[in-house]
Amino acid sequence: MAGGLLVGASRTPSTTDALAGTGRAADTAVRPPFELIPAIDLLGGRAVRLTQGRYDAATVYDDDPSAVAARFAAIGVKRIHVVDLDGAKAGRPVQAESVRRILAAVGRIPVQMGGGLRTLEGVDEALSWGLDRVILGTVALRDPELVKRAAAKHPGRIVVGIDARDGRVAVEGWTEGSEILAVDLGRRFEDAGVAAIVYTDIARDGMLTGPNLEATARLASALSIPVIVSGGVATSADVVASARLRDENICGVIVGRAIYTGGVDLASALREVEALL
Protein backbone atom coordinates (compact mmCIF):
# COMPACT_ATOMS: atom_id res chain seq x y z
CA MET A 1 0.00 0.00 0.00
CA ALA A 2 3.01 2.28 -0.15
CA GLY A 3 2.41 5.55 -1.95
CA GLY A 4 -1.23 5.77 -0.97
CA LEU A 5 -0.89 8.90 1.17
CA LEU A 6 -2.94 11.78 -0.16
CA VAL A 7 -0.95 14.87 0.77
CA GLY A 8 0.59 17.77 -1.13
CA ALA A 9 4.25 17.58 -2.02
CA SER A 10 5.36 21.20 -1.73
CA ARG A 11 6.54 22.97 1.38
CA THR A 12 5.65 25.99 1.30
CA PRO A 13 -3.87 33.20 23.91
CA SER A 14 -7.55 35.69 25.73
CA THR A 15 -8.11 32.84 28.18
CA THR A 16 -11.55 31.32 28.79
CA ASP A 17 -12.91 31.02 32.31
CA ALA A 18 -11.71 28.05 34.30
CA LEU A 19 -14.06 25.16 34.84
CA ALA A 20 -16.57 25.80 37.56
CA GLY A 21 -15.06 24.98 40.92
CA THR A 22 -11.46 24.63 39.71
CA GLY A 23 -10.35 27.99 41.04
CA ARG A 24 -7.66 28.38 38.38
CA ALA A 25 -7.37 29.45 34.79
CA ALA A 26 -4.60 28.73 32.36
CA ASP A 27 -1.53 30.94 32.70
CA THR A 28 -1.10 32.99 29.54
CA ALA A 29 2.36 34.37 30.33
CA VAL A 30 4.27 31.89 28.17
CA ARG A 31 2.89 29.84 25.30
CA PRO A 32 4.60 27.17 23.23
CA PRO A 33 4.15 27.61 19.47
CA PHE A 34 1.00 26.07 17.97
CA GLU A 35 1.81 22.98 15.92
CA LEU A 36 -0.08 21.01 13.29
CA ILE A 37 1.07 17.46 14.01
CA PRO A 38 0.42 14.60 11.57
CA ALA A 39 -0.02 11.15 13.11
CA ILE A 40 1.32 7.73 12.23
CA ASP A 41 -0.24 4.80 14.09
CA LEU A 42 1.78 1.60 13.98
CA LEU A 43 0.18 -1.84 13.99
CA GLY A 44 2.06 -4.89 12.80
CA GLY A 45 4.74 -2.68 11.29
CA ARG A 46 2.29 -0.81 9.06
CA ALA A 47 0.71 2.64 9.16
CA VAL A 48 -2.93 2.26 10.13
CA ARG A 49 -5.83 4.19 11.60
CA LEU A 50 -8.34 2.83 14.08
CA THR A 51 -11.97 3.86 14.39
CA GLN A 52 -12.90 4.92 17.94
CA GLY A 53 -9.88 3.03 19.24
CA ARG A 54 -11.14 -0.35 18.02
CA TYR A 55 -8.38 -2.70 16.97
CA ASP A 56 -10.86 -4.73 14.93
CA ALA A 57 -11.62 -1.60 12.89
CA ALA A 58 -8.11 -0.83 11.63
CA THR A 59 -7.53 0.49 8.12
CA VAL A 60 -4.06 0.01 6.64
CA TYR A 61 -2.84 3.08 4.77
CA ASP A 62 0.79 2.24 4.07
CA ASP A 63 3.08 -0.74 4.50
CA ASP A 64 6.08 1.56 5.07
CA PRO A 65 5.55 4.03 7.94
CA SER A 66 9.01 5.54 7.44
CA ALA A 67 8.06 6.54 3.90
CA VAL A 68 4.95 8.23 5.27
CA ALA A 69 7.10 10.11 7.77
CA ALA A 70 9.51 11.17 5.02
CA ARG A 71 6.63 12.64 3.02
CA PHE A 72 5.43 14.54 6.08
CA ALA A 73 8.96 15.86 6.58
CA ALA A 74 9.23 16.98 2.95
CA ILE A 75 6.05 19.01 3.34
CA GLY A 76 7.57 20.93 6.23
CA VAL A 77 5.89 19.74 9.42
CA LYS A 78 7.55 20.72 12.69
CA ARG A 79 6.63 17.57 14.63
CA ILE A 80 5.32 14.04 13.99
CA HIS A 81 3.13 12.01 16.35
CA VAL A 82 3.63 8.23 16.45
CA VAL A 83 1.57 5.67 18.35
CA ASP A 84 2.70 2.09 18.94
CA LEU A 85 -0.71 0.41 18.95
CA ASP A 86 0.81 -3.01 19.50
CA GLY A 87 2.67 -1.59 22.48
CA ALA A 88 -0.44 0.02 23.90
CA LYS A 89 -2.07 -3.41 24.12
CA ALA A 90 1.06 -5.29 25.22
CA GLY A 91 2.01 -2.81 27.93
CA ARG A 92 5.51 -2.38 26.52
CA PRO A 93 6.93 -0.88 23.31
CA VAL A 94 6.69 -3.34 20.43
CA GLN A 95 7.40 -1.26 17.32
CA ALA A 96 10.89 -0.06 18.26
CA GLU A 97 12.38 -0.92 14.88
CA SER A 98 9.62 0.90 13.00
CA VAL A 99 10.12 3.94 15.22
CA ARG A 100 13.86 3.94 14.60
CA ARG A 101 13.27 3.82 10.84
CA ILE A 102 10.90 6.77 11.13
CA LEU A 103 13.50 8.73 13.09
CA ALA A 104 16.13 7.98 10.46
CA ALA A 105 13.76 9.09 7.69
CA VAL A 106 12.93 12.51 9.14
CA GLY A 107 16.32 13.70 10.36
CA ARG A 108 16.06 16.53 12.89
CA ILE A 109 12.28 16.86 12.86
CA PRO A 110 11.01 16.14 16.40
CA VAL A 111 9.03 12.93 16.82
CA GLN A 112 6.88 12.13 19.83
CA MET A 113 5.68 8.61 20.59
CA GLY A 114 3.17 6.94 22.83
CA GLY A 115 2.02 3.39 23.37
CA GLY A 116 3.16 0.82 25.91
CA LEU A 117 5.40 3.03 28.04
CA ARG A 118 4.69 1.94 31.61
CA THR A 119 8.08 2.10 33.37
CA LEU A 120 10.80 4.69 33.88
CA GLU A 121 13.25 2.32 32.23
CA GLY A 122 10.97 2.11 29.20
CA VAL A 123 10.83 5.91 29.02
CA ASP A 124 14.62 6.12 29.23
CA GLU A 125 15.04 3.56 26.47
CA ALA A 126 12.51 5.18 24.12
CA LEU A 127 14.11 8.59 24.51
CA SER A 128 17.51 7.02 23.83
CA TRP A 129 16.28 6.11 20.33
CA GLY A 130 16.24 9.81 19.48
CA LEU A 131 12.61 10.65 20.21
CA ASP A 132 11.99 14.25 21.22
CA ARG A 133 9.13 13.41 23.59
CA VAL A 134 7.24 10.40 24.87
CA ILE A 135 3.56 10.22 25.77
CA LEU A 136 2.43 8.47 28.93
CA GLY A 137 -1.21 7.44 29.02
CA THR A 138 -2.23 4.38 31.02
CA VAL A 139 0.58 4.87 33.54
CA ALA A 140 -0.58 8.45 34.12
CA LEU A 141 -3.72 7.01 35.69
CA ARG A 142 -2.16 3.92 37.29
CA ASP A 143 1.01 5.53 38.66
CA PRO A 144 1.05 9.34 38.46
CA GLU A 145 4.17 9.48 40.63
CA LEU A 146 6.10 7.64 37.93
CA VAL A 147 5.07 10.31 35.44
CA LYS A 148 6.29 13.01 37.80
CA ARG A 149 9.63 11.23 38.22
CA ALA A 150 9.97 10.91 34.46
CA ALA A 151 9.20 14.60 33.98
CA ALA A 152 11.79 15.55 36.58
CA LYS A 153 14.40 13.31 34.94
CA HIS A 154 13.58 14.41 31.38
CA PRO A 155 12.44 18.07 31.53
CA GLY A 156 10.26 19.10 28.61
CA ARG A 157 10.17 15.61 27.14
CA ILE A 158 7.19 14.02 28.90
CA VAL A 159 3.65 14.42 27.57
CA VAL A 160 0.57 13.02 29.30
CA GLY A 161 -2.00 11.36 27.06
CA ILE A 162 -5.57 11.64 28.31
CA ASP A 163 -8.03 9.60 26.27
CA ALA A 164 -11.66 9.94 27.29
CA ARG A 165 -15.16 8.79 26.52
CA ASP A 166 -17.85 11.17 27.76
CA GLY A 167 -15.21 13.00 29.78
CA ARG A 168 -13.99 9.89 31.63
CA VAL A 169 -10.53 8.46 31.16
CA ALA A 170 -9.97 5.22 29.22
CA VAL A 171 -6.72 3.23 29.46
CA GLU A 172 -4.96 0.08 28.23
CA GLY A 173 -5.14 1.03 24.56
CA TRP A 174 -8.67 2.37 25.12
CA THR A 175 -9.91 -1.10 26.04
CA GLU A 176 -10.72 -0.21 29.68
CA GLY A 177 -12.82 2.64 31.02
CA SER A 178 -12.60 4.37 34.38
CA GLU A 179 -14.61 6.75 36.54
CA ILE A 180 -11.82 9.36 36.60
CA LEU A 181 -12.66 12.66 34.93
CA ALA A 182 -10.14 13.92 32.39
CA VAL A 183 -9.78 17.25 34.18
CA ASP A 184 -9.09 15.54 37.50
CA LEU A 185 -6.34 13.45 35.93
CA GLY A 186 -4.83 16.54 34.33
CA ARG A 187 -4.75 18.38 37.65
CA ARG A 188 -2.52 15.67 39.13
CA PHE A 189 0.34 16.87 36.93
CA GLU A 190 0.17 20.61 37.51
CA ASP A 191 3.64 21.91 38.42
CA ALA A 192 5.20 18.51 37.62
CA GLY A 193 7.08 19.75 34.55
CA VAL A 194 4.89 17.93 32.01
CA ALA A 195 5.39 19.47 28.55
CA ALA A 196 1.82 19.06 27.31
CA ILE A 197 -1.35 17.00 27.48
CA VAL A 198 -2.73 15.25 24.42
CA TYR A 199 -6.50 15.09 24.88
CA THR A 200 -8.30 12.59 22.67
CA ASP A 201 -12.06 12.25 22.55
CA ILE A 202 -12.34 8.57 21.69
CA ALA A 203 -15.88 8.92 20.37
CA ARG A 204 -14.56 11.31 17.71
CA ASP A 205 -11.31 9.50 16.89
CA GLY A 206 -11.22 8.20 13.34
CA MET A 207 -14.82 9.26 12.71
CA LEU A 208 -14.05 12.44 10.73
CA THR A 209 -16.86 14.26 12.54
CA GLY A 210 -14.75 17.14 13.83
CA PRO A 211 -12.79 17.39 17.09
CA ASN A 212 -14.49 18.03 20.41
CA LEU A 213 -13.11 21.53 20.76
CA GLU A 214 -15.58 22.50 23.47
CA ALA A 215 -14.43 19.74 25.82
CA THR A 216 -10.79 20.29 24.92
CA ALA A 217 -11.02 24.03 25.59
CA ARG A 218 -12.71 23.39 28.94
CA LEU A 219 -9.87 21.09 29.93
CA ALA A 220 -7.22 23.54 28.72
CA SER A 221 -8.78 26.46 30.57
CA ALA A 222 -8.74 24.47 33.82
CA LEU A 223 -5.02 23.73 33.61
CA SER A 224 -1.72 25.53 33.20
CA ILE A 225 -0.34 22.62 31.13
CA PRO A 226 -0.75 23.27 27.37
CA VAL A 227 -3.22 20.93 25.65
CA ILE A 228 -3.06 19.34 22.19
CA VAL A 229 -6.32 18.61 20.34
CA SER A 230 -6.73 15.04 19.11
CA GLY A 231 -9.51 12.94 17.61
CA GLY A 232 -12.01 13.62 14.87
CA VAL A 233 -10.26 16.24 12.73
CA ALA A 234 -11.87 15.99 9.31
CA THR A 235 -11.08 19.17 7.37
CA SER A 236 -8.70 22.10 7.20
CA ALA A 237 -11.46 24.13 8.85
CA ASP A 238 -11.10 21.90 11.92
CA VAL A 239 -7.37 22.56 11.93
CA VAL A 240 -7.90 26.32 11.68
CA ALA A 241 -10.56 26.24 14.40
CA SER A 242 -8.08 24.48 16.67
CA ALA A 243 -5.36 27.02 15.87
CA ARG A 244 -7.71 29.87 16.73
CA LEU A 245 -7.73 28.50 20.28
CA ARG A 246 -3.97 28.97 20.65
CA ASP A 247 -4.57 31.75 23.19
CA GLU A 248 -6.83 29.43 25.19
CA ASN A 249 -3.93 27.18 26.23
CA ILE A 250 -4.25 24.98 23.13
CA CYS A 251 -0.78 24.35 21.67
CA GLY A 252 -1.42 21.97 18.79
CA VAL A 253 -3.69 19.64 16.87
CA ILE A 254 -3.00 16.06 15.84
CA VAL A 255 -4.40 15.01 12.47
CA GLY A 256 -4.62 11.39 11.44
CA ARG A 257 -7.17 9.76 9.14
CA ALA A 258 -8.13 13.00 7.37
CA ILE A 259 -4.61 13.33 5.96
CA TYR A 260 -4.66 9.79 4.61
CA THR A 261 -8.12 10.07 3.06
CA GLY A 262 -7.52 13.51 1.56
CA GLY A 263 -9.88 15.48 3.80
CA VAL A 264 -6.92 17.59 4.94
CA ASP A 265 -4.21 18.62 2.49
CA LEU A 266 -1.26 18.85 4.84
CA ALA A 267 0.74 21.45 2.90
CA SER A 268 -2.28 23.73 2.53
CA ALA A 269 -3.31 23.31 6.16
CA LEU A 270 0.21 24.18 7.31
CA ARG A 271 0.07 27.41 5.32
CA GLU A 272 -3.30 28.28 6.84
CA VAL A 273 -2.01 27.72 10.36
CA GLU A 274 1.15 29.72 9.71
CA ALA A 275 -0.96 32.61 8.43
CA LEU A 276 -2.72 32.76 11.81
CA LEU A 277 0.43 32.78 13.92
Tab-separated table of C-alpha atoms in Angstrom:
chain	number	residue	atom	x	y	z
A	1	MET	CA	0.000	0.000	0.000
A	2	ALA	CA	3.008	2.284	-0.149
A	3	GLY	CA	2.412	5.545	-1.952
A	4	GLY	CA	-1.233	5.772	-0.975
A	5	LEU	CA	-0.885	8.895	1.166
A	6	LEU	CA	-2.937	11.785	-0.158
A	7	VAL	CA	-0.954	14.874	0.766
A	8	GLY	CA	0.586	17.766	-1.134
A	9	ALA	CA	4.247	17.577	-2.023
A	10	SER	CA	5.363	21.204	-1.735
A	11	ARG	CA	6.539	22.966	1.380
A	12	THR	CA	5.647	25.993	1.299
A	13	PRO	CA	-3.865	33.200	23.911
A	14	SER	CA	-7.553	35.689	25.726
A	15	THR	CA	-8.109	32.836	28.177
A	16	THR	CA	-11.550	31.320	28.792
A	17	ASP	CA	-12.913	31.022	32.308
A	18	ALA	CA	-11.711	28.049	34.298
A	19	LEU	CA	-14.057	25.157	34.839
A	20	ALA	CA	-16.566	25.802	37.563
A	21	GLY	CA	-15.056	24.980	40.921
A	22	THR	CA	-11.459	24.631	39.713
A	23	GLY	CA	-10.352	27.993	41.038
A	24	ARG	CA	-7.661	28.379	38.379
A	25	ALA	CA	-7.372	29.448	34.794
A	26	ALA	CA	-4.598	28.727	32.358
A	27	ASP	CA	-1.533	30.939	32.696
A	28	THR	CA	-1.099	32.995	29.536
A	29	ALA	CA	2.361	34.370	30.329
A	30	VAL	CA	4.269	31.895	28.168
A	31	ARG	CA	2.885	29.843	25.303
A	32	PRO	CA	4.596	27.165	23.235
A	33	PRO	CA	4.152	27.605	19.472
A	34	PHE	CA	1.002	26.075	17.975
A	35	GLU	CA	1.806	22.976	15.925
A	36	LEU	CA	-0.080	21.008	13.293
A	37	ILE	CA	1.068	17.457	14.014
A	38	PRO	CA	0.416	14.596	11.566
A	39	ALA	CA	-0.023	11.154	13.111
A	40	ILE	CA	1.319	7.732	12.233
A	41	ASP	CA	-0.239	4.804	14.088
A	42	LEU	CA	1.782	1.598	13.983
A	43	LEU	CA	0.182	-1.840	13.990
A	44	GLY	CA	2.055	-4.894	12.800
A	45	GLY	CA	4.742	-2.677	11.288
A	46	ARG	CA	2.289	-0.811	9.061
A	47	ALA	CA	0.714	2.639	9.161
A	48	VAL	CA	-2.934	2.258	10.128
A	49	ARG	CA	-5.830	4.193	11.599
A	50	LEU	CA	-8.342	2.833	14.082
A	51	THR	CA	-11.971	3.862	14.395
A	52	GLN	CA	-12.903	4.919	17.943
A	53	GLY	CA	-9.880	3.029	19.236
A	54	ARG	CA	-11.144	-0.352	18.015
A	55	TYR	CA	-8.384	-2.704	16.968
A	56	ASP	CA	-10.863	-4.725	14.927
A	57	ALA	CA	-11.619	-1.604	12.893
A	58	ALA	CA	-8.114	-0.828	11.631
A	59	THR	CA	-7.535	0.487	8.121
A	60	VAL	CA	-4.064	0.009	6.644
A	61	TYR	CA	-2.844	3.085	4.769
A	62	ASP	CA	0.787	2.243	4.067
A	63	ASP	CA	3.084	-0.737	4.499
A	64	ASP	CA	6.079	1.564	5.072
A	65	PRO	CA	5.548	4.033	7.937
A	66	SER	CA	9.006	5.538	7.441
A	67	ALA	CA	8.057	6.540	3.898
A	68	VAL	CA	4.949	8.235	5.273
A	69	ALA	CA	7.104	10.112	7.769
A	70	ALA	CA	9.511	11.174	5.022
A	71	ARG	CA	6.627	12.639	3.023
A	72	PHE	CA	5.433	14.540	6.076
A	73	ALA	CA	8.963	15.862	6.580
A	74	ALA	CA	9.235	16.975	2.952
A	75	ILE	CA	6.048	19.007	3.344
A	76	GLY	CA	7.573	20.927	6.232
A	77	VAL	CA	5.888	19.742	9.421
A	78	LYS	CA	7.547	20.723	12.688
A	79	ARG	CA	6.628	17.565	14.627
A	80	ILE	CA	5.319	14.041	13.989
A	81	HIS	CA	3.130	12.012	16.348
A	82	VAL	CA	3.631	8.230	16.453
A	83	VAL	CA	1.570	5.669	18.354
A	84	ASP	CA	2.703	2.092	18.935
A	85	LEU	CA	-0.706	0.414	18.953
A	86	ASP	CA	0.813	-3.014	19.496
A	87	GLY	CA	2.673	-1.594	22.477
A	88	ALA	CA	-0.439	0.015	23.904
A	89	LYS	CA	-2.068	-3.412	24.115
A	90	ALA	CA	1.057	-5.289	25.217
A	91	GLY	CA	2.009	-2.812	27.934
A	92	ARG	CA	5.507	-2.385	26.522
A	93	PRO	CA	6.933	-0.879	23.310
A	94	VAL	CA	6.692	-3.339	20.426
A	95	GLN	CA	7.399	-1.260	17.317
A	96	ALA	CA	10.891	-0.062	18.258
A	97	GLU	CA	12.384	-0.919	14.884
A	98	SER	CA	9.623	0.897	12.999
A	99	VAL	CA	10.120	3.943	15.218
A	100	ARG	CA	13.865	3.936	14.598
A	101	ARG	CA	13.273	3.822	10.836
A	102	ILE	CA	10.897	6.770	11.130
A	103	LEU	CA	13.499	8.734	13.089
A	104	ALA	CA	16.132	7.978	10.456
A	105	ALA	CA	13.764	9.090	7.689
A	106	VAL	CA	12.932	12.511	9.145
A	107	GLY	CA	16.324	13.699	10.363
A	108	ARG	CA	16.065	16.534	12.892
A	109	ILE	CA	12.278	16.864	12.864
A	110	PRO	CA	11.013	16.141	16.400
A	111	VAL	CA	9.033	12.932	16.822
A	112	GLN	CA	6.881	12.127	19.833
A	113	MET	CA	5.678	8.608	20.588
A	114	GLY	CA	3.166	6.937	22.830
A	115	GLY	CA	2.021	3.386	23.373
A	116	GLY	CA	3.161	0.818	25.912
A	117	LEU	CA	5.403	3.026	28.037
A	118	ARG	CA	4.685	1.940	31.612
A	119	THR	CA	8.081	2.103	33.367
A	120	LEU	CA	10.796	4.689	33.885
A	121	GLU	CA	13.249	2.317	32.229
A	122	GLY	CA	10.969	2.114	29.200
A	123	VAL	CA	10.828	5.906	29.020
A	124	ASP	CA	14.619	6.120	29.234
A	125	GLU	CA	15.036	3.558	26.472
A	126	ALA	CA	12.506	5.175	24.125
A	127	LEU	CA	14.110	8.594	24.511
A	128	SER	CA	17.507	7.023	23.833
A	129	TRP	CA	16.284	6.107	20.329
A	130	GLY	CA	16.241	9.809	19.484
A	131	LEU	CA	12.610	10.648	20.207
A	132	ASP	CA	11.989	14.252	21.219
A	133	ARG	CA	9.132	13.409	23.593
A	134	VAL	CA	7.236	10.400	24.871
A	135	ILE	CA	3.564	10.223	25.769
A	136	LEU	CA	2.426	8.472	28.925
A	137	GLY	CA	-1.212	7.440	29.021
A	138	THR	CA	-2.229	4.380	31.025
A	139	VAL	CA	0.578	4.868	33.544
A	140	ALA	CA	-0.585	8.451	34.119
A	141	LEU	CA	-3.717	7.005	35.692
A	142	ARG	CA	-2.160	3.924	37.288
A	143	ASP	CA	1.014	5.526	38.656
A	144	PRO	CA	1.054	9.341	38.457
A	145	GLU	CA	4.166	9.482	40.633
A	146	LEU	CA	6.104	7.638	37.935
A	147	VAL	CA	5.067	10.306	35.436
A	148	LYS	CA	6.291	13.009	37.796
A	149	ARG	CA	9.625	11.234	38.218
A	150	ALA	CA	9.972	10.905	34.460
A	151	ALA	CA	9.196	14.604	33.978
A	152	ALA	CA	11.794	15.546	36.579
A	153	LYS	CA	14.400	13.314	34.942
A	154	HIS	CA	13.578	14.409	31.376
A	155	PRO	CA	12.439	18.067	31.532
A	156	GLY	CA	10.255	19.105	28.610
A	157	ARG	CA	10.165	15.612	27.137
A	158	ILE	CA	7.190	14.022	28.903
A	159	VAL	CA	3.652	14.416	27.566
A	160	VAL	CA	0.571	13.023	29.296
A	161	GLY	CA	-2.001	11.356	27.061
A	162	ILE	CA	-5.572	11.644	28.313
A	163	ASP	CA	-8.027	9.603	26.271
A	164	ALA	CA	-11.658	9.941	27.293
A	165	ARG	CA	-15.163	8.785	26.525
A	166	ASP	CA	-17.849	11.173	27.765
A	167	GLY	CA	-15.206	13.001	29.781
A	168	ARG	CA	-13.993	9.888	31.630
A	169	VAL	CA	-10.528	8.458	31.156
A	170	ALA	CA	-9.965	5.215	29.224
A	171	VAL	CA	-6.724	3.232	29.458
A	172	GLU	CA	-4.963	0.076	28.229
A	173	GLY	CA	-5.140	1.027	24.564
A	174	TRP	CA	-8.675	2.373	25.123
A	175	THR	CA	-9.912	-1.104	26.043
A	176	GLU	CA	-10.717	-0.209	29.679
A	177	GLY	CA	-12.825	2.636	31.019
A	178	SER	CA	-12.602	4.368	34.383
A	179	GLU	CA	-14.606	6.754	36.538
A	180	ILE	CA	-11.821	9.362	36.603
A	181	LEU	CA	-12.660	12.661	34.935
A	182	ALA	CA	-10.140	13.920	32.395
A	183	VAL	CA	-9.778	17.254	34.176
A	184	ASP	CA	-9.091	15.538	37.505
A	185	LEU	CA	-6.335	13.455	35.929
A	186	GLY	CA	-4.832	16.545	34.331
A	187	ARG	CA	-4.753	18.381	37.651
A	188	ARG	CA	-2.518	15.666	39.127
A	189	PHE	CA	0.337	16.870	36.927
A	190	GLU	CA	0.170	20.608	37.513
A	191	ASP	CA	3.639	21.910	38.423
A	192	ALA	CA	5.201	18.510	37.618
A	193	GLY	CA	7.075	19.746	34.551
A	194	VAL	CA	4.894	17.931	32.005
A	195	ALA	CA	5.395	19.472	28.549
A	196	ALA	CA	1.818	19.057	27.310
A	197	ILE	CA	-1.347	16.998	27.482
A	198	VAL	CA	-2.732	15.247	24.415
A	199	TYR	CA	-6.497	15.092	24.881
A	200	THR	CA	-8.297	12.586	22.673
A	201	ASP	CA	-12.062	12.251	22.554
A	202	ILE	CA	-12.342	8.565	21.689
A	203	ALA	CA	-15.883	8.919	20.367
A	204	ARG	CA	-14.558	11.309	17.708
A	205	ASP	CA	-11.310	9.503	16.891
A	206	GLY	CA	-11.218	8.200	13.336
A	207	MET	CA	-14.823	9.263	12.714
A	208	LEU	CA	-14.047	12.441	10.732
A	209	THR	CA	-16.855	14.262	12.535
A	210	GLY	CA	-14.755	17.144	13.834
A	211	PRO	CA	-12.789	17.394	17.087
A	212	ASN	CA	-14.494	18.025	20.410
A	213	LEU	CA	-13.106	21.531	20.765
A	214	GLU	CA	-15.578	22.500	23.467
A	215	ALA	CA	-14.433	19.737	25.824
A	216	THR	CA	-10.785	20.287	24.922
A	217	ALA	CA	-11.016	24.027	25.586
A	218	ARG	CA	-12.709	23.386	28.939
A	219	LEU	CA	-9.868	21.088	29.929
A	220	ALA	CA	-7.225	23.540	28.717
A	221	SER	CA	-8.780	26.461	30.570
A	222	ALA	CA	-8.742	24.467	33.823
A	223	LEU	CA	-5.015	23.728	33.606
A	224	SER	CA	-1.722	25.529	33.196
A	225	ILE	CA	-0.338	22.623	31.128
A	226	PRO	CA	-0.752	23.271	27.373
A	227	VAL	CA	-3.218	20.932	25.654
A	228	ILE	CA	-3.063	19.339	22.194
A	229	VAL	CA	-6.316	18.612	20.342
A	230	SER	CA	-6.731	15.039	19.105
A	231	GLY	CA	-9.510	12.935	17.614
A	232	GLY	CA	-12.014	13.622	14.865
A	233	VAL	CA	-10.257	16.240	12.733
A	234	ALA	CA	-11.870	15.993	9.306
A	235	THR	CA	-11.082	19.174	7.367
A	236	SER	CA	-8.695	22.095	7.205
A	237	ALA	CA	-11.458	24.127	8.848
A	238	ASP	CA	-11.103	21.898	11.924
A	239	VAL	CA	-7.367	22.560	11.929
A	240	VAL	CA	-7.902	26.315	11.679
A	241	ALA	CA	-10.564	26.238	14.405
A	242	SER	CA	-8.075	24.481	16.673
A	243	ALA	CA	-5.363	27.016	15.867
A	244	ARG	CA	-7.712	29.874	16.728
A	245	LEU	CA	-7.728	28.505	20.281
A	246	ARG	CA	-3.970	28.967	20.654
A	247	ASP	CA	-4.571	31.750	23.185
A	248	GLU	CA	-6.835	29.428	25.192
A	249	ASN	CA	-3.926	27.177	26.230
A	250	ILE	CA	-4.245	24.977	23.125
A	251	CYS	CA	-0.782	24.349	21.672
A	252	GLY	CA	-1.422	21.974	18.787
A	253	VAL	CA	-3.688	19.644	16.867
A	254	ILE	CA	-3.000	16.059	15.836
A	255	VAL	CA	-4.401	15.011	12.468
A	256	GLY	CA	-4.622	11.386	11.438
A	257	ARG	CA	-7.170	9.761	9.145
A	258	ALA	CA	-8.127	12.999	7.371
A	259	ILE	CA	-4.611	13.328	5.964
A	260	TYR	CA	-4.656	9.790	4.613
A	261	THR	CA	-8.123	10.075	3.060
A	262	GLY	CA	-7.520	13.507	1.560
A	263	GLY	CA	-9.876	15.484	3.797
A	264	VAL	CA	-6.921	17.593	4.935
A	265	ASP	CA	-4.208	18.620	2.487
A	266	LEU	CA	-1.259	18.849	4.836
A	267	ALA	CA	0.737	21.454	2.903
A	268	SER	CA	-2.277	23.731	2.527
A	269	ALA	CA	-3.308	23.307	6.164
A	270	LEU	CA	0.210	24.180	7.312
A	271	ARG	CA	0.067	27.406	5.318
A	272	GLU	CA	-3.303	28.279	6.837
A	273	VAL	CA	-2.011	27.721	10.357
A	274	GLU	CA	1.153	29.720	9.710
A	275	ALA	CA	-0.965	32.610	8.428
A	276	LEU	CA	-2.718	32.760	11.808
A	277	LEU	CA	0.428	32.777	13.922
